[in-house]
Short mmCIF file of C-alpha atoms in Angstrom, two decimals:
data_model
loop_
_atom_site.label_atom_id
_atom_site.label_comp_id
_atom_site.label_asym_id
_atom_site.label_seq_id
_atom_site.Cartn_x
_atom_site.Cartn_y
_atom_site.Cartn_z
CA UNK A 1 -62.95 -99.87 35.03
CA UNK A 2 -64.40 -96.86 33.30
CA UNK A 3 -64.66 -96.40 29.55
CA UNK A 4 -61.79 -93.92 29.63
CA UNK A 5 -59.53 -96.33 31.57
CA UNK A 6 -60.20 -99.17 29.12
CA UNK A 7 -59.46 -96.90 26.14
CA UNK A 8 -56.24 -95.59 27.70
CA UNK A 9 -55.10 -99.12 28.50
CA UNK A 10 -55.83 -100.27 24.95
CA UNK A 11 -53.84 -97.34 23.46
CA UNK A 12 -50.93 -98.05 25.80
CA UNK A 13 -50.84 -101.67 24.70
CA UNK A 14 -50.79 -100.63 21.05
CA UNK A 15 -47.95 -98.16 21.66
CA UNK A 16 -45.87 -100.89 23.29
CA UNK A 17 -46.24 -103.04 20.14
CA UNK A 18 -46.07 -100.10 17.74
CA UNK A 19 -44.48 -101.89 14.80
CA UNK A 20 -46.88 -104.81 14.97
CA UNK A 21 -49.90 -102.51 15.26
CA UNK A 22 -48.66 -100.41 12.32
CA UNK A 23 -48.20 -103.44 10.08
CA UNK A 24 -51.65 -104.73 11.06
CA UNK A 25 -53.17 -101.34 10.33
CA UNK A 26 -51.51 -101.34 6.91
CA UNK A 27 -53.55 -104.39 5.98
CA UNK A 28 -56.74 -102.58 6.92
CA UNK A 29 -55.62 -99.44 5.08
CA UNK A 30 -54.98 -101.37 1.88
CA UNK A 31 -58.29 -103.20 2.13
CA UNK A 32 -60.31 -100.03 2.71
CA UNK A 33 -58.45 -98.15 -0.03
CA UNK A 34 -59.15 -100.93 -2.52
CA UNK A 35 -62.85 -101.07 -1.59
CA UNK A 36 -63.38 -97.31 -1.78
CA UNK A 37 -61.38 -96.89 -5.00
CA UNK A 38 -63.13 -99.68 -6.87
CA UNK A 39 -66.65 -98.82 -5.73
CA UNK A 40 -66.06 -95.10 -6.36
CA UNK A 41 -65.01 -95.95 -9.91
CA UNK A 42 -68.26 -97.85 -10.49
CA UNK A 43 -70.28 -95.00 -8.98
CA UNK A 44 -68.36 -92.55 -11.14
CA UNK A 45 -69.26 -94.45 -14.28
CA UNK A 46 -72.92 -94.41 -13.30
CA UNK A 47 -72.88 -90.70 -12.44
CA UNK A 48 -71.09 -89.77 -15.68
CA UNK A 49 -73.57 -91.79 -17.72
CA UNK A 50 -76.59 -90.11 -16.11
CA UNK A 51 -74.92 -86.72 -16.47
CA UNK A 52 -74.38 -87.40 -20.14
CA UNK A 53 -78.01 -88.45 -20.58
CA UNK A 54 -79.15 -85.17 -19.03
CA UNK A 55 -76.74 -83.13 -21.14
CA UNK A 56 -77.90 -84.90 -24.30
CA UNK A 57 -81.50 -84.01 -23.45
CA UNK A 58 -82.59 -87.64 -23.28
CA UNK A 59 -84.84 -87.27 -20.23
CA UNK A 60 -87.04 -84.65 -21.88
CA UNK A 61 -87.63 -86.53 -25.13
CA UNK A 62 -89.18 -89.78 -26.29
CA UNK A 63 -89.85 -91.38 -29.62
CA UNK A 64 -93.35 -92.26 -30.71
CA UNK A 65 -93.98 -94.98 -33.30
CA UNK A 66 -96.89 -95.41 -35.66
CA UNK A 67 -98.11 -98.23 -37.83
CA UNK A 68 -95.87 -98.21 -40.92
CA UNK A 69 -95.97 -99.87 -44.33
CA UNK A 70 -93.24 -102.35 -43.40
CA UNK A 71 -95.27 -103.79 -40.53
CA UNK A 72 -98.45 -103.72 -42.63
CA UNK A 73 -96.69 -105.62 -45.42
CA UNK A 74 -95.77 -108.52 -43.11
CA UNK A 75 -98.41 -111.25 -42.88
CA UNK A 76 -98.59 -114.49 -40.93
CA UNK A 77 -95.86 -113.48 -38.46
CA UNK A 78 -96.27 -112.65 -34.79
CA UNK A 79 -95.35 -108.95 -34.43
CA UNK A 80 -93.87 -109.66 -30.98
CA UNK A 81 -91.00 -111.70 -32.41
CA UNK A 82 -88.81 -108.59 -32.36
CA UNK A 83 -88.14 -108.27 -36.05
CA UNK A 84 -86.94 -104.98 -37.43
CA UNK A 85 -90.13 -103.06 -38.31
CA UNK A 86 -88.31 -100.97 -40.87
CA UNK A 87 -85.55 -102.91 -42.64
CA UNK A 88 -85.29 -100.19 -45.24
CA UNK A 89 -84.04 -97.64 -42.72
CA UNK A 90 -80.80 -98.47 -40.94
CA UNK A 91 -79.97 -94.99 -39.71
CA UNK A 92 -79.29 -94.40 -36.04
CA UNK A 93 -79.71 -96.72 -33.05
CA UNK A 94 -82.36 -99.43 -32.99
CA UNK A 95 -85.02 -97.81 -30.80
CA UNK A 96 -87.83 -100.27 -30.13
CA UNK A 97 -91.43 -99.47 -29.33
CA UNK A 98 -92.89 -100.60 -26.02
CA UNK A 99 -95.99 -101.93 -27.85
CA UNK A 100 -97.14 -102.62 -31.37
CA UNK A 101 -98.80 -99.41 -32.69
CA UNK A 102 -102.27 -99.67 -34.19
CA UNK A 103 -102.52 -96.23 -35.77
CA UNK A 104 -100.71 -94.51 -38.63
CA UNK A 105 -98.50 -91.62 -37.55
CA UNK A 106 -99.55 -89.00 -40.10
CA UNK A 107 -99.77 -85.20 -39.94
CA UNK A 108 -103.19 -85.32 -38.27
CA UNK A 109 -101.79 -87.64 -35.59
CA UNK A 110 -98.83 -85.33 -35.02
CA UNK A 111 -101.18 -82.39 -34.53
CA UNK A 112 -103.21 -84.43 -32.02
CA UNK A 113 -100.07 -85.43 -30.10
CA UNK A 114 -98.93 -81.81 -29.96
CA UNK A 115 -102.12 -80.93 -28.07
CA UNK A 116 -101.41 -83.39 -25.23
CA UNK A 117 -100.78 -81.46 -21.98
CA UNK A 118 -97.07 -81.25 -21.23
CA UNK A 119 -95.88 -81.71 -24.83
CA UNK A 120 -93.55 -78.93 -26.02
CA UNK A 121 -93.31 -79.97 -29.67
CA UNK A 122 -93.43 -82.97 -32.01
CA UNK A 123 -90.97 -83.49 -34.85
CA UNK A 124 -91.40 -86.30 -37.41
CA UNK A 125 -88.44 -88.48 -38.24
CA UNK A 126 -88.00 -88.79 -41.98
CA UNK A 127 -84.55 -89.38 -43.39
CA UNK A 128 -82.64 -91.01 -46.18
CA UNK A 129 -79.20 -91.31 -47.72
CA UNK A 130 -78.44 -89.67 -51.05
CA UNK A 131 -75.53 -88.77 -53.29
CA UNK A 132 -74.98 -85.02 -53.14
CA UNK A 133 -72.74 -82.63 -55.05
CA UNK A 134 -71.22 -79.82 -53.03
CA UNK A 135 -68.38 -77.55 -54.10
CA UNK A 136 -67.67 -79.85 -57.01
CA UNK A 137 -67.37 -82.98 -54.87
CA UNK A 138 -69.81 -85.92 -54.99
CA UNK A 139 -70.34 -87.83 -51.75
CA UNK A 140 -73.11 -89.97 -50.17
CA UNK A 141 -74.58 -88.23 -47.14
CA UNK A 142 -77.34 -88.75 -44.59
CA UNK A 143 -80.28 -86.36 -44.89
CA UNK A 144 -83.06 -85.63 -42.41
CA UNK A 145 -86.21 -83.56 -42.56
CA UNK A 146 -86.55 -80.72 -40.07
CA UNK A 147 -89.65 -78.80 -39.10
CA UNK A 148 -89.53 -75.03 -39.59
CA UNK A 149 -89.46 -73.26 -37.20
CA UNK A 150 -87.63 -75.78 -35.02
CA UNK A 151 -87.16 -75.78 -31.24
CA UNK A 152 -84.65 -78.62 -31.12
CA UNK A 153 -81.43 -78.00 -29.19
CA UNK A 154 -79.27 -78.99 -32.13
CA UNK A 155 -80.43 -75.96 -34.12
CA UNK A 156 -79.61 -73.43 -31.40
CA UNK A 157 -75.94 -72.97 -32.25
CA UNK A 158 -74.63 -72.08 -35.71
CA UNK A 159 -71.05 -71.54 -36.80
CA UNK A 160 -72.33 -69.50 -39.75
CA UNK A 161 -75.69 -68.57 -41.25
CA UNK A 162 -79.03 -69.40 -39.69
CA UNK A 163 -81.92 -71.86 -39.65
CA UNK A 164 -84.06 -72.56 -42.74
CA UNK A 165 -86.27 -69.51 -43.28
CA UNK A 166 -89.58 -71.11 -44.39
CA UNK A 167 -91.15 -74.58 -44.45
CA UNK A 168 -91.32 -74.44 -48.28
CA UNK A 169 -87.87 -72.93 -48.87
CA UNK A 170 -85.28 -74.81 -50.95
CA UNK A 171 -82.74 -74.31 -48.21
CA UNK A 172 -80.60 -76.68 -46.18
CA UNK A 173 -78.71 -76.64 -42.91
CA UNK A 174 -75.52 -78.68 -42.92
CA UNK A 175 -73.00 -79.89 -40.35
CA UNK A 176 -69.46 -78.66 -39.97
CA UNK A 177 -68.25 -82.14 -40.95
CA UNK A 178 -69.91 -81.81 -44.36
CA UNK A 179 -68.32 -78.39 -44.88
CA UNK A 180 -64.92 -79.88 -44.25
CA UNK A 181 -65.67 -82.84 -46.52
CA UNK A 182 -66.78 -80.53 -49.32
CA UNK A 183 -63.52 -78.60 -49.11
CA UNK A 184 -64.71 -75.21 -47.89
CA UNK A 185 -62.02 -73.23 -46.09
CA UNK A 186 -64.46 -71.88 -43.49
CA UNK A 187 -68.14 -72.39 -42.62
CA UNK A 188 -68.96 -68.85 -43.76
CA UNK A 189 -67.70 -69.69 -47.27
CA UNK A 190 -70.48 -72.26 -47.69
CA UNK A 191 -73.36 -69.90 -46.92
CA UNK A 192 -75.33 -69.20 -50.08
CA UNK A 193 -73.67 -72.01 -52.03
CA UNK A 194 -75.78 -74.80 -53.50
CA UNK A 195 -75.92 -78.45 -52.64
CA UNK A 196 -77.35 -80.78 -55.29
CA UNK A 197 -79.22 -83.99 -54.58
CA UNK A 198 -78.41 -86.46 -57.33
CA UNK A 199 -80.69 -89.02 -58.94
CA UNK A 200 -80.79 -91.12 -62.11
CA UNK A 201 -81.87 -89.63 -65.43
CA UNK A 202 -84.92 -91.90 -65.49
CA UNK A 203 -86.18 -90.65 -62.13
CA UNK A 204 -85.46 -87.07 -63.15
CA UNK A 205 -87.47 -87.40 -66.35
CA UNK A 206 -90.41 -88.94 -64.50
CA UNK A 207 -90.37 -86.11 -61.95
CA UNK A 208 -90.14 -83.46 -64.64
CA UNK A 209 -92.93 -85.05 -66.69
CA UNK A 210 -95.23 -85.11 -63.64
CA UNK A 211 -94.42 -81.51 -62.80
CA UNK A 212 -94.87 -80.40 -66.43
CA UNK A 213 -98.22 -82.11 -66.73
CA UNK A 214 -99.41 -80.44 -63.54
CA UNK A 215 -98.19 -76.93 -64.39
CA UNK A 216 -98.80 -76.86 -68.16
CA UNK A 217 -100.88 -73.95 -69.55
CA UNK A 218 -102.90 -74.77 -72.73
CA UNK A 219 -102.67 -71.17 -74.00
CA UNK A 220 -98.87 -70.83 -74.07
CA UNK A 221 -97.96 -74.49 -74.34
CA UNK A 222 -96.91 -74.70 -70.71
CA UNK A 223 -93.33 -75.56 -71.68
CA UNK A 224 -94.28 -78.66 -73.74
CA UNK A 225 -93.75 -79.33 -77.47
CA UNK A 226 -96.33 -80.26 -80.10
CA UNK A 227 -95.94 -83.92 -79.16
CA UNK A 228 -96.38 -83.25 -75.42
CA UNK A 229 -92.70 -83.78 -74.56
CA UNK A 230 -90.87 -81.37 -72.23
CA UNK A 231 -88.76 -78.79 -73.99
CA UNK A 232 -85.07 -78.49 -73.08
CA UNK A 233 -84.03 -75.23 -71.48
CA UNK A 234 -80.66 -74.71 -73.10
CA UNK A 235 -77.78 -77.15 -73.17
CA UNK A 236 -77.14 -78.66 -69.76
CA UNK A 237 -73.63 -79.75 -68.99
CA UNK A 238 -73.20 -83.52 -68.64
CA UNK A 239 -72.42 -83.03 -64.95
CA UNK A 240 -75.99 -81.81 -64.35
CA UNK A 241 -77.76 -84.72 -66.02
CA UNK A 242 -78.26 -86.43 -62.65
CA UNK A 243 -79.30 -83.41 -60.58
CA UNK A 244 -82.59 -84.18 -58.86
CA UNK A 245 -83.01 -81.10 -56.69
CA UNK A 246 -80.92 -78.15 -55.59
CA UNK A 247 -80.87 -76.54 -52.14
CA UNK A 248 -79.13 -73.40 -50.95
CA UNK A 249 -77.00 -73.72 -47.80
CA UNK A 250 -78.59 -71.42 -45.23
CA UNK A 251 -76.58 -72.34 -42.16
CA UNK A 252 -73.77 -74.43 -40.76
CA UNK A 253 -74.52 -76.02 -37.41
CA UNK A 254 -72.13 -75.57 -34.54
CA UNK A 255 -71.50 -77.81 -31.56
CA UNK A 256 -72.44 -76.52 -28.15
CA UNK A 257 -69.38 -76.72 -25.95
CA UNK A 258 -70.00 -79.05 -23.04
CA UNK A 259 -67.55 -79.92 -20.31
CA UNK A 260 -66.89 -83.12 -18.40
CA UNK A 261 -68.90 -86.24 -19.07
CA UNK A 262 -71.42 -84.28 -21.17
CA UNK A 263 -68.95 -83.37 -23.90
CA UNK A 264 -69.49 -84.61 -27.46
CA UNK A 265 -72.35 -86.46 -29.05
CA UNK A 266 -75.57 -85.36 -30.76
CA UNK A 267 -78.34 -83.88 -28.63
CA UNK A 268 -81.72 -85.54 -28.34
CA UNK A 269 -83.29 -88.70 -29.72
CA UNK A 270 -83.63 -87.46 -33.29
CA UNK A 271 -81.13 -89.32 -35.52
CA UNK A 272 -78.25 -87.06 -36.46
CA UNK A 273 -77.57 -86.27 -40.11
CA UNK A 274 -75.13 -84.23 -42.14
CA UNK A 275 -77.85 -82.35 -44.03
CA UNK A 276 -81.25 -81.06 -42.87
CA UNK A 277 -83.95 -79.90 -45.30
CA UNK A 278 -87.62 -78.99 -44.72
CA UNK A 279 -89.86 -81.93 -43.82
CA UNK A 280 -92.03 -81.42 -46.91
CA UNK A 281 -89.00 -81.59 -49.20
CA UNK A 282 -87.66 -84.67 -47.44
CA UNK A 283 -91.00 -86.44 -47.69
CA UNK A 284 -91.31 -85.57 -51.36
CA UNK A 285 -87.84 -86.95 -52.06
CA UNK A 286 -88.52 -90.19 -50.19
CA UNK A 287 -91.80 -90.68 -52.09
CA UNK A 288 -90.09 -90.18 -55.47
CA UNK A 289 -86.94 -92.16 -54.72
CA UNK A 290 -88.21 -95.03 -52.65
CA UNK A 291 -85.86 -98.00 -52.35
CA UNK A 292 -86.98 -101.38 -53.75
CA UNK A 293 -88.00 -102.79 -50.37
CA UNK A 294 -90.01 -99.67 -49.68
CA UNK A 295 -91.81 -100.00 -53.03
CA UNK A 296 -92.71 -103.62 -52.28
CA UNK A 297 -93.84 -102.81 -48.73
CA UNK A 298 -96.09 -99.98 -49.93
CA UNK A 299 -97.62 -102.16 -52.66
CA UNK A 300 -98.28 -105.02 -50.22
CA UNK A 301 -99.79 -102.68 -47.65
CA UNK A 302 -102.22 -101.25 -50.22
CA UNK A 303 -102.90 -104.67 -51.70
CA UNK A 304 -103.83 -106.11 -48.30
CA UNK A 305 -106.25 -103.24 -47.70
CA UNK A 306 -104.51 -102.08 -44.51
CA UNK A 307 -103.55 -98.87 -46.29
CA UNK A 308 -106.06 -97.26 -48.62
CA UNK A 309 -105.07 -96.07 -52.09
CA UNK A 310 -105.53 -92.46 -51.05
CA UNK A 311 -104.31 -92.84 -47.47
CA UNK A 312 -101.00 -91.36 -46.36
CA UNK A 313 -98.42 -93.89 -45.24
CA UNK A 314 -97.38 -91.51 -42.45
CA UNK A 315 -94.05 -91.38 -40.68
CA UNK A 316 -92.17 -94.27 -39.18
CA UNK A 317 -91.57 -92.36 -35.94
CA UNK A 318 -91.42 -88.90 -34.39
CA UNK A 319 -89.68 -87.25 -31.47
CA UNK A 320 -91.90 -85.85 -28.72
CA UNK A 321 -90.40 -83.33 -26.31
CA UNK A 322 -92.02 -82.55 -22.97
CA UNK A 323 -91.69 -79.43 -20.86
CA UNK A 324 -90.77 -81.40 -17.73
CA UNK A 325 -89.56 -85.02 -17.34
CA UNK A 326 -92.13 -85.41 -14.54
CA UNK A 327 -94.99 -85.50 -17.08
CA UNK A 328 -93.23 -88.05 -19.30
CA UNK A 329 -95.15 -90.98 -17.84
CA UNK A 330 -98.54 -89.28 -18.28
CA UNK A 331 -97.76 -88.35 -21.88
CA UNK A 332 -96.75 -91.94 -22.65
CA UNK A 333 -100.02 -93.24 -21.18
CA UNK A 334 -101.92 -90.86 -23.43
CA UNK A 335 -99.91 -92.01 -26.46
CA UNK A 336 -100.78 -95.61 -25.66
CA UNK A 337 -104.46 -94.70 -25.47
CA UNK A 338 -104.19 -93.07 -28.91
CA UNK A 339 -102.79 -96.30 -30.37
CA UNK A 340 -99.11 -95.40 -30.67
CA UNK A 341 -96.00 -97.07 -29.32
CA UNK A 342 -93.18 -95.16 -27.65
CA UNK A 343 -89.60 -95.41 -26.47
CA UNK A 344 -87.91 -93.47 -23.68
CA UNK A 345 -84.47 -93.74 -22.18
CA UNK A 346 -86.26 -93.98 -18.83
CA UNK A 347 -87.23 -97.53 -19.85
CA UNK A 348 -83.58 -98.48 -19.74
CA UNK A 349 -82.69 -96.80 -16.44
CA UNK A 350 -83.82 -99.71 -14.24
CA UNK A 351 -81.76 -102.13 -16.31
CA UNK A 352 -78.80 -99.74 -16.25
CA UNK A 353 -79.04 -99.37 -12.48
CA UNK A 354 -79.15 -103.17 -12.12
CA UNK A 355 -76.02 -103.53 -14.25
CA UNK A 356 -74.16 -100.91 -12.21
CA UNK A 357 -75.33 -102.54 -8.97
CA UNK A 358 -73.75 -105.79 -10.13
CA UNK A 359 -70.56 -103.96 -11.14
CA UNK A 360 -70.34 -102.15 -7.81
CA UNK A 361 -70.98 -105.40 -5.93
CA UNK A 362 -68.21 -107.22 -7.79
CA UNK A 363 -65.77 -104.36 -7.26
CA UNK A 364 -66.73 -104.16 -3.59
CA UNK A 365 -66.30 -107.92 -3.22
CA UNK A 366 -62.77 -107.74 -4.59
CA UNK A 367 -61.94 -105.03 -2.09
CA UNK A 368 -63.68 -106.97 0.66
CA UNK A 369 -61.33 -109.89 0.09
CA UNK A 370 -58.40 -107.59 0.86
CA UNK A 371 -60.08 -106.47 4.06
CA UNK A 372 -60.85 -110.09 4.98
CA UNK A 373 -57.15 -110.90 4.68
CA UNK A 374 -56.44 -107.92 6.91
CA UNK A 375 -58.84 -109.31 9.52
CA UNK A 376 -56.63 -112.39 9.88
CA UNK A 377 -53.74 -110.07 10.58
CA UNK A 378 -55.77 -108.38 13.32
CA UNK A 379 -56.63 -111.74 14.89
CA UNK A 380 -52.98 -112.77 14.76
CA UNK A 381 -51.92 -109.52 16.41
CA UNK A 382 -54.44 -109.98 19.21
CA UNK A 383 -53.41 -113.59 19.82
CA UNK A 384 -49.74 -112.64 20.00
CA UNK A 385 -50.70 -109.88 22.40
CA UNK A 386 -52.37 -112.47 24.65
CA UNK A 387 -49.23 -114.63 24.72
CA UNK A 388 -47.08 -111.64 25.62
CA UNK A 389 -49.46 -110.28 28.25
CA UNK A 390 -50.67 -113.47 29.93
CA UNK A 391 -49.12 -112.53 33.30
CA UNK A 392 -50.53 -108.99 33.05
CA UNK A 393 -54.00 -110.36 32.34
CA UNK A 394 -53.69 -112.69 35.33
CA UNK A 395 -52.77 -109.79 37.62
CA UNK A 396 -55.73 -107.76 36.35
CA UNK A 397 -58.13 -110.62 37.02
CA UNK A 398 -56.57 -111.25 40.43
CA UNK A 399 -57.24 -107.68 41.54
CA UNK A 400 -60.87 -107.83 40.44
CA UNK A 401 -61.06 -107.27 36.67
CA UNK A 402 -64.07 -108.99 35.15
CA UNK A 403 -64.07 -111.12 32.00
CA UNK A 404 -66.19 -108.45 30.28
CA UNK A 405 -63.54 -105.82 30.94
CA UNK A 406 -60.76 -108.05 29.65
CA UNK A 407 -62.74 -108.58 26.44
CA UNK A 408 -63.40 -104.88 26.09
CA UNK A 409 -59.66 -104.13 26.22
CA UNK A 410 -59.04 -106.36 23.20
CA UNK A 411 -62.13 -105.09 21.44
CA UNK A 412 -60.92 -101.51 21.92
CA UNK A 413 -57.48 -102.38 20.57
CA UNK A 414 -59.01 -103.97 17.46
CA UNK A 415 -61.44 -101.05 17.08
CA UNK A 416 -58.57 -98.54 17.17
CA UNK A 417 -56.75 -100.50 14.47
CA UNK A 418 -59.90 -100.73 12.34
CA UNK A 419 -60.86 -97.08 12.80
CA UNK A 420 -57.36 -95.84 12.06
CA UNK A 421 -57.03 -98.10 9.04
CA UNK A 422 -60.48 -97.08 7.78
CA UNK A 423 -59.80 -93.34 8.01
CA UNK A 424 -56.34 -93.53 6.48
CA UNK A 425 -57.57 -95.98 3.83
CA UNK A 426 -60.39 -93.61 2.82
CA UNK A 427 -57.92 -90.72 2.58
CA UNK A 428 -55.61 -92.92 0.51
CA UNK A 429 -58.50 -93.81 -1.80
CA UNK A 430 -59.31 -90.10 -2.22
CA UNK A 431 -55.69 -89.46 -3.16
CA UNK A 432 -55.63 -92.40 -5.59
CA UNK A 433 -58.83 -91.17 -7.26
CA UNK A 434 -57.40 -87.68 -7.69
CA UNK A 435 -54.11 -88.99 -9.05
CA UNK A 436 -55.87 -91.35 -11.46
CA UNK A 437 -58.05 -88.51 -12.75
CA UNK A 438 -55.02 -86.30 -13.38
CA UNK A 439 -53.12 -89.06 -15.15
CA UNK A 440 -56.15 -89.93 -17.31
CA UNK A 441 -56.55 -86.29 -18.29
CA UNK A 442 -52.83 -85.81 -18.95
CA UNK A 443 -52.23 -88.90 -21.06
CA UNK A 444 -55.68 -89.77 -22.51
CA UNK A 445 -58.11 -86.85 -22.59
CA UNK A 446 -55.80 -83.89 -23.20
CA UNK A 447 -54.11 -85.40 -26.31
CA UNK A 448 -57.63 -85.78 -27.77
CA UNK A 449 -58.55 -82.16 -26.91
CA UNK A 450 -61.17 -83.37 -24.44
CA UNK A 451 -61.95 -81.56 -21.21
CA UNK A 452 -61.36 -82.95 -17.74
CA UNK A 453 -63.62 -85.81 -16.62
CA UNK A 454 -63.93 -87.03 -13.05
CA UNK A 455 -64.03 -90.82 -13.39
CA UNK A 456 -64.65 -91.42 -9.68
CA UNK A 457 -67.50 -90.54 -7.34
CA UNK A 458 -66.76 -90.49 -3.61
CA UNK A 459 -70.02 -89.67 -1.80
CA UNK A 460 -69.98 -89.39 2.01
CA UNK A 461 -71.93 -92.60 2.48
CA UNK A 462 -69.20 -94.55 0.68
CA UNK A 463 -66.22 -93.55 2.81
CA UNK A 464 -68.29 -93.53 5.99
CA UNK A 465 -69.59 -97.00 5.13
CA UNK A 466 -66.05 -98.20 4.41
CA UNK A 467 -64.81 -96.93 7.78
CA UNK A 468 -67.74 -98.57 9.57
CA UNK A 469 -67.15 -101.81 7.69
CA UNK A 470 -63.46 -101.81 8.65
CA UNK A 471 -64.42 -101.15 12.29
CA UNK A 472 -66.92 -104.02 12.34
CA UNK A 473 -64.52 -106.45 10.65
CA UNK A 474 -61.78 -105.55 13.13
CA UNK A 475 -64.04 -106.13 16.11
CA UNK A 476 -65.23 -109.44 14.68
CA UNK A 477 -61.61 -110.47 14.15
CA UNK A 478 -61.00 -109.83 17.86
CA UNK A 479 -63.84 -112.06 19.07
CA UNK A 480 -61.75 -115.20 19.45
CA UNK A 481 -58.68 -113.50 20.96
CA UNK A 482 -60.87 -111.59 23.44
CA UNK A 483 -62.76 -114.72 24.47
CA UNK A 484 -59.48 -116.58 24.86
CA UNK A 485 -58.02 -113.82 27.03
CA UNK A 486 -61.14 -113.79 29.22
CA UNK A 487 -60.81 -117.55 29.84
CA UNK A 488 -57.28 -117.28 31.23
CA UNK A 489 -56.97 -118.74 34.75
CA UNK A 490 -55.44 -116.03 36.97
CA UNK A 491 -53.55 -118.60 39.11
CA UNK A 492 -51.86 -120.15 36.09
CA UNK A 493 -51.33 -116.74 34.56
CA UNK A 494 -49.45 -115.54 37.63
CA UNK A 495 -47.13 -118.55 37.37
CA UNK A 496 -46.45 -117.71 33.69
CA UNK A 497 -42.94 -116.50 33.01
#
């Protein structure tokens, strides 16, 4: 018999047992739909995560770490034990260096890093938490230093005002959250207003005494009394007794609107803060208002000789941005040669891919169990078909049909069931994915004013692979029935009622 004759005979047999074939196909449809839906959900999670990483600019940036006073203060402990190298700074996620740095990350080091081919800019990370007074309200807020001018993505969009004008300006850029917390009706109302960094009276007096001693003029007294004490400039209100430094609000940052999986979240690896001031001002504040652990660490580092009395302690870390993610590896090699450690989200991608591979495998296994159950239904259908068509098989063998052709008939029947179930199951999975996305948007995302997110990813290789898998499973399920049909004795089959 020709290929066309075998196919036509197989289709005729399925039409004669239409209900049984339909119910058998339903098992395959459910199994394929479950496999495709579950695996597409896992692939969707992976795609959304990578999309979010790209939108947050994490593939173009890395953090570089230098030798800091906290690590220099520790003695007699293996640095590879994974201890927090900076227990005095708990802001932001715990980025870890790929190696222990051997060089201090100071201004000279930053300038050297900026000259590495492929580096767009370098921004030091220096931040702290302080009590601030804004619009008559006192609140603790996170503060970060920002280089001026600044090429970071987070300073591209402003709701009102602009970026800090000069590196030495007493200006600040604040977030829209701080404006709301301070009670301003609109971001524009905050422009030009002052924000006061608060400190204790003792620290204020020490700062003023140092500044007075530096700026005093012997001819006009330089603002000091006969006894060398600073003169009071009028009567300060009690509310100003703790003012350490005042900044003028120059701009209110806005959030770039991003759709889908990229929506929300700060951009880049630099820790987010509510207030940004020039790097020089931030460093000066940290030096004057060091926390107790920082004071001890600095003293121990100088006492051990690892940090000279006149040496700068440098920055704990900095963010390095490259022009193209392709050069990220070369830049990191150069940083290692210079004696610095680094962290990049690329380090985590292999681990993330492994995790998603496990998730996809588990989800696929659960769907595979459904398809395995369906394969028993296919085998049962084929066996029942043999019992009903024993006499027909005997006649076919009596007139010259070979065992191979008898097997092919059953294989074709199973293949039609598997192919039909695979195609319809893939279409059903596509419909389920679309419905689930709409329901998630309607009842979860939309009430939170979030844009639409596609939680599923249905690439061609997935549904084509699912159809092929269903076809193979169906044919395998027909192996025993086909072999049993081929072994039928035509003489006994013709005597079968």
